[in-house]
Amino acid sequence: MSPVLQSIATYELSANEGRQVTGLVERLIGDYSSPEDHAFVATAADLARSLPDGIVRFLRSFQGGEPAGAAVIRGLPVDDERIGPTPEHWSTHCDPARTMPEDFYFLLLGSLIGEVFGWSTLQNGALLHNVLPNRAEENDQSGAGSRAPLLWHIEDAFHPYRCDYLGLMALRNPDAIGTTLGCVRDLKVTQHEREVLWSRRFHIRPDKVHMKGLDASARGAEFEHSPEPVSILFGDAEEPYLRINPPFMTAIPGDEVAEQVLGDVISRIDESMGEVILDPGDVVFIDNYLAVHGRGSFVPRYDGTDRWLRKALFTRDLRKSRGVRDRANGRVLRLAP
Ligand SMILES: O=C(O)CCC(=O)C(=O)O
Ligand SMILES: [Fe+2]
């Protein structure tokens, strides 16, 4: 696995910038009761203009020019004592006040590239998710897995309102477990493959985590039972975007040509994968139209020192999902109307 990918843009905070961030975040903790509060989220993009200029320019150009599959911002120190032990389950964050500095920082950064949102089917609709190992889900294809690698994927590839950017911030990563990354720009395809990949010959189903709380008759279940055929490549012919999620997809049944091309493309992406190791305080924003991501396997500890990331989803356009949100300014999406 290549340790560094060309397609990652990196920004390192200077000590001075780190102090500027800490001052800003302390002010926000005084002014807002929680980083998930509507009052904060609605003004985060304005508040983010008080971040160091270099970060603002870096993230704006990552979003505007699409120069890279992922952007990493390194260097915010995290007080390991203060954040408290890694929770046993995503729903049992011992005391959200303990991670407020990191959470405000993370959402401020994200506000420079999109609008944060959640799904009613994921972590109770929270805007900030916990990615940490859970004993009952060690082999699952989800953020709660550990012993089984989380296979690379486009986040929520099955859904037209999937995020433009997936953000991950490390609070703790003691065994230096990598987040794997691969970029569509590194994918070489033949003319024949290109034609197949651009046609609607594939079915992508929801990840199991989405389906868990949804009974078979519920709205949204059609994503599982009768998915719309989709193409894998779309957008610009020369610089296409990518939609793929191998563990949850197939060619349309009977289309052997498409099945063969899918298998070949999966192997080629496998070979091109690299990884980024997030140290505490590091944030990565993955362009979910350009890059796939996953996670290596690891042995969980269950002693309060496990790998612990915060995760959030960002869209460039909240309006397109109005039909699956309760209010115009609501940020929780249902799978279907
Ligand atoms: O744990 C990681 O580094 C990646 C997690 C992930 O892909 C996810 O939660 O969607
Ligand atoms: Fe993911």
XYZ file of C-alpha atoms and ligand atoms in Angstrom:
348
model
C 0.000 0.000 0.000
C 1.464 3.383 -0.960
C 1.895 5.469 2.194
C 1.229 8.832 0.534
C -1.171 9.486 -2.304
C -0.630 12.232 -4.863
C -4.302 12.969 -4.633
C -4.231 14.224 -1.025
C -3.758 17.929 -0.316
C -2.278 18.617 3.125
C -2.252 21.695 5.353
C -0.171 21.851 8.504
C -1.277 24.314 11.210
C 1.563 26.422 12.594
C 1.796 26.847 16.371
C 0.488 30.360 15.924
C -2.484 29.201 13.880
C -3.155 26.508 16.478
C -3.406 29.225 19.151
C -5.718 31.286 16.934
C -7.991 28.226 16.500
C -7.997 27.513 20.238
C -8.968 31.119 21.026
C -11.792 31.052 18.482
C -13.119 27.725 19.707
C -13.075 28.891 23.349
C -15.207 31.850 22.338
C -17.682 29.559 20.589
C -17.942 27.300 23.639
C -18.997 30.410 25.595
C -21.468 31.566 22.946
C -23.194 28.316 21.901
C -24.486 25.431 23.962
C -23.457 22.721 21.487
C -21.742 22.387 18.093
C -24.895 20.632 16.842
C -27.187 23.506 17.861
C -29.080 25.090 15.015
C -27.858 28.539 16.109
C -24.237 27.525 15.620
C -24.648 25.359 12.528
C -26.636 28.074 10.742
C -23.854 30.651 11.211
C -20.802 28.377 11.130
C -19.743 29.501 7.645
C -19.649 33.151 8.803
C -17.814 32.274 12.013
C -15.292 30.211 10.027
C -13.982 33.389 8.438
C -12.202 33.979 11.769
C -10.135 30.826 11.228
C -6.558 31.460 10.071
C -6.575 32.798 6.463
C -4.390 29.955 5.226
C -6.911 27.295 6.251
C -9.810 29.213 4.747
C -8.008 29.568 1.405
C -6.877 25.935 1.469
C -10.367 24.515 2.003
C -12.079 26.961 -0.350
C -9.739 25.974 -3.174
C -10.124 22.243 -2.350
C -13.864 22.694 -2.783
C -13.824 25.118 -5.691
C -11.179 23.673 -7.994
C -11.424 19.966 -7.094
C -7.617 19.646 -7.167
C -7.470 16.522 -4.961
C -9.499 13.555 -3.740
C -8.969 14.475 -0.092
C -7.767 17.374 2.045
C -5.998 16.804 5.356
C -5.535 19.490 8.025
C -3.003 18.467 10.630
C -1.684 19.882 13.821
C -4.418 20.756 16.332
C -3.250 19.375 19.690
C -5.778 17.204 21.551
C -5.687 16.796 25.338
C -6.079 13.032 25.694
C -7.113 13.282 29.374
C -9.730 15.950 28.785
C -11.634 14.103 26.013
C -12.254 11.182 28.394
C -12.314 7.480 27.556
C -13.434 6.188 24.163
C -17.126 5.315 24.604
C -18.205 1.680 24.429
C -20.854 2.439 21.833
C -21.542 5.362 19.498
C -24.620 6.260 21.539
C -22.846 6.485 24.895
C -20.550 9.492 24.541
C -19.858 9.987 28.266
C -19.925 13.780 28.231
C -20.216 15.756 24.975
C -18.734 18.827 26.699
C -15.381 17.033 26.791
C -14.962 17.002 23.011
C -16.508 20.404 22.339
C -13.291 22.151 21.283
C -12.589 19.478 18.661
C -16.242 19.311 17.570
C -16.553 23.072 17.055
C -13.263 23.127 15.132
C -14.318 20.193 12.935
C -17.691 21.709 12.023
C -16.163 25.145 11.414
C -13.731 23.608 8.925
C -16.525 21.661 7.253
C -18.688 24.766 6.906
C -16.093 26.102 4.447
C -16.915 23.332 1.958
C -20.589 22.511 2.560
C -23.682 22.250 4.755
C -23.551 19.594 7.447
C -26.399 17.041 7.522
C -27.362 13.673 9.015
C -29.601 10.715 8.172
C -32.561 9.649 10.326
C -31.326 6.053 9.872
C -27.785 6.734 11.154
C -26.843 7.366 14.815
C -30.309 8.793 15.634
C -29.985 11.571 13.078
C -26.908 13.081 14.770
C -24.832 15.581 12.775
C -21.660 14.411 14.514
C -21.119 10.664 14.476
C -18.796 8.538 16.559
C -16.583 6.061 14.693
C -15.377 3.559 17.280
C -15.284 -0.219 17.631
C -18.238 -2.042 19.143
C -17.962 -5.577 20.477
C -21.148 -6.782 18.787
C -20.155 -5.431 15.340
C -16.489 -6.393 14.991
C -16.938 -7.889 11.529
C -19.516 -5.416 10.213
C -18.996 -3.165 7.208
C -19.488 -0.019 9.259
C -17.644 2.471 11.408
C -18.289 0.172 14.398
C -16.263 -2.697 12.885
C -12.643 -3.513 13.745
C -11.320 -7.055 13.093
C -12.658 -7.060 9.539
C -11.329 -4.276 7.300
C -13.917 -1.733 6.230
C -13.822 -2.249 2.461
C -13.437 0.889 0.374
C -16.598 2.629 -0.770
C -18.242 5.841 -1.851
C -20.209 6.982 1.207
C -23.958 6.227 0.829
C -23.364 5.481 -2.864
C -26.915 4.133 -3.206
C -28.536 7.489 -2.544
C -28.812 10.510 -4.860
C -28.474 12.846 -1.845
C -25.259 11.278 -0.560
C -22.671 13.754 0.742
C -20.278 15.735 -1.439
C -17.706 15.503 1.352
C -17.162 13.073 4.200
C -15.260 14.526 7.154
C -13.337 12.488 9.725
C -11.515 13.917 12.727
C -9.311 11.757 14.937
C -9.636 12.135 18.681
C -7.543 9.045 19.342
C -5.767 6.535 17.075
C -3.204 4.721 19.243
C -2.392 1.929 16.785
C -2.073 4.307 13.821
C -4.848 2.598 11.857
C -5.107 4.063 8.377
C -8.102 5.445 6.564
C -7.705 4.005 3.062
C -8.135 6.252 0.035
C -8.302 5.812 -3.723
C -9.024 8.473 -6.362
C -10.921 8.111 -9.644
C -8.159 10.162 -11.279
C -5.768 7.256 -10.758
C -8.137 4.853 -12.536
C -7.165 3.973 -16.124
C -9.914 2.387 -18.229
C -10.135 1.098 -21.803
C -12.629 2.533 -24.296
C -14.833 -0.558 -23.879
C -14.774 -0.257 -20.072
C -15.499 3.431 -20.300
C -18.683 2.766 -22.297
C -19.890 0.183 -19.777
C -18.999 2.311 -16.750
C -20.913 5.283 -18.150
C -24.127 3.294 -18.680
C -26.853 2.529 -16.149
C -26.015 -1.145 -15.768
C -25.446 -1.400 -11.999
C -27.477 -1.728 -8.814
C -26.186 -0.226 -5.560
C -28.084 -1.113 -2.376
C -28.033 0.659 1.006
C -25.408 -0.321 3.560
C -26.821 -2.578 6.267
C -26.522 0.170 8.884
C -29.167 2.206 7.050
C -31.537 -0.761 6.774
C -31.254 -1.866 10.414
C -33.984 0.369 11.811
C -36.142 0.288 8.696
C -38.758 -2.449 8.262
C -39.313 -3.927 4.802
C -42.495 -1.963 4.174
C -41.023 1.361 5.278
C -40.437 4.192 2.853
C -36.898 3.965 1.626
C -36.970 0.178 1.506
C -37.246 0.365 -2.298
C -33.574 1.295 -2.327
C -33.001 -2.250 -1.064
C -35.689 -4.093 -3.025
C -35.849 -2.312 -6.371
C -32.827 -0.074 -6.811
C -32.693 2.237 -9.831
C -29.965 1.191 -12.255
C -27.034 3.630 -12.115
C -23.759 4.231 -13.933
C -20.424 4.041 -12.118
C -18.916 7.049 -13.902
C -20.830 10.292 -14.452
C -20.316 14.032 -14.835
C -17.583 15.249 -17.183
C -16.314 12.858 -19.879
C -12.660 13.777 -19.291
C -12.729 14.187 -15.500
C -15.555 11.888 -14.412
C -17.004 11.406 -10.945
C -17.294 7.975 -9.345
C -20.164 6.054 -7.692
C -19.219 2.578 -6.466
C -19.658 0.461 -3.321
C -18.432 -3.102 -4.003
C -19.840 -4.885 -0.909
C -23.341 -3.621 -1.704
C -23.444 -3.634 -5.509
C -23.843 -5.852 -8.548
C -24.264 -5.494 -12.281
C -27.923 -5.780 -13.327
C -28.628 -9.527 -13.059
C -27.741 -11.285 -16.314
C -25.464 -8.513 -17.619
C -22.246 -10.517 -17.703
C -20.286 -7.862 -19.569
C -21.032 -5.270 -16.897
C -20.243 -7.797 -14.160
C -16.826 -8.495 -15.707
C -15.999 -4.792 -16.049
C -17.110 -4.171 -12.451
C -14.800 -6.935 -11.197
C -11.845 -5.631 -13.240
C -12.344 -2.058 -12.079
C -12.615 -3.138 -8.432
C -9.262 -4.989 -8.738
C -7.622 -1.977 -10.336
C -8.879 0.370 -7.610
C -7.687 -2.186 -5.004
C -4.177 -1.918 -6.429
C -4.166 1.876 -6.420
C -5.317 2.324 -2.807
C -3.211 4.309 -0.359
C -3.916 5.439 3.170
C -3.809 8.417 5.470
C -3.170 7.911 9.160
C -5.038 10.448 11.240
C -3.303 11.441 14.465
C -5.334 13.090 17.230
C -6.486 16.501 16.013
C -6.070 15.650 12.311
C -9.039 16.136 10.021
C -9.610 14.692 6.550
C -12.296 15.806 4.122
C -12.816 13.227 1.388
C -14.388 14.343 -1.899
C -17.134 11.713 -2.147
C -17.439 12.250 -5.926
C -13.733 11.693 -6.580
C -12.438 9.310 -3.925
C -13.319 6.037 -2.239
C -12.336 5.394 1.372
C -12.280 2.583 3.923
C -10.306 1.440 6.960
C -7.725 -1.222 7.769
C -8.496 -3.981 10.269
C -7.395 -3.785 13.889
C -7.675 -5.569 17.203
C -10.059 -3.637 19.435
C -9.106 -2.927 23.048
C -12.407 -2.100 24.806
C -10.531 -0.404 27.646
C -11.362 3.223 26.909
C -8.274 3.780 24.729
C -9.668 2.545 21.388
C -9.447 4.408 18.115
C -12.076 7.167 18.164
C -13.004 9.422 15.274
C -15.734 11.999 14.833
C -17.460 11.905 11.468
C -19.740 14.347 9.630
C -21.289 14.628 6.171
C -21.396 17.804 4.085
C -23.403 18.724 0.991
C -22.930 21.632 -1.386
C -26.696 21.872 -1.842
C -29.106 21.190 0.995
C -32.084 22.324 -1.070
C -32.055 19.328 -3.409
C -33.057 17.074 -0.464
C -36.011 19.257 0.701
C -38.479 16.438 -0.083
C -36.890 14.192 2.553
C -36.393 16.811 5.286
C -39.055 17.998 7.775
C -38.265 21.713 7.573
C -36.505 24.023 5.147
C -33.713 24.510 7.678
C -33.797 20.891 8.919
C -30.630 18.896 8.422
C -31.763 15.311 8.946
C -32.591 13.351 5.786
C -34.963 10.404 5.623
C -34.172 7.806 2.991
C -37.379 8.645 1.090
C -40.338 11.148 1.236
O -12.694 4.603 10.183
C -12.350 5.144 9.133
O -11.197 5.598 8.971
C -13.326 5.261 7.999
C -14.731 5.093 8.466
C -15.744 5.155 7.384
O -15.539 4.875 6.240
C -17.087 5.569 7.710
O -17.430 5.643 8.887
O -17.854 5.841 6.760
Fe -17.363 5.508 4.932
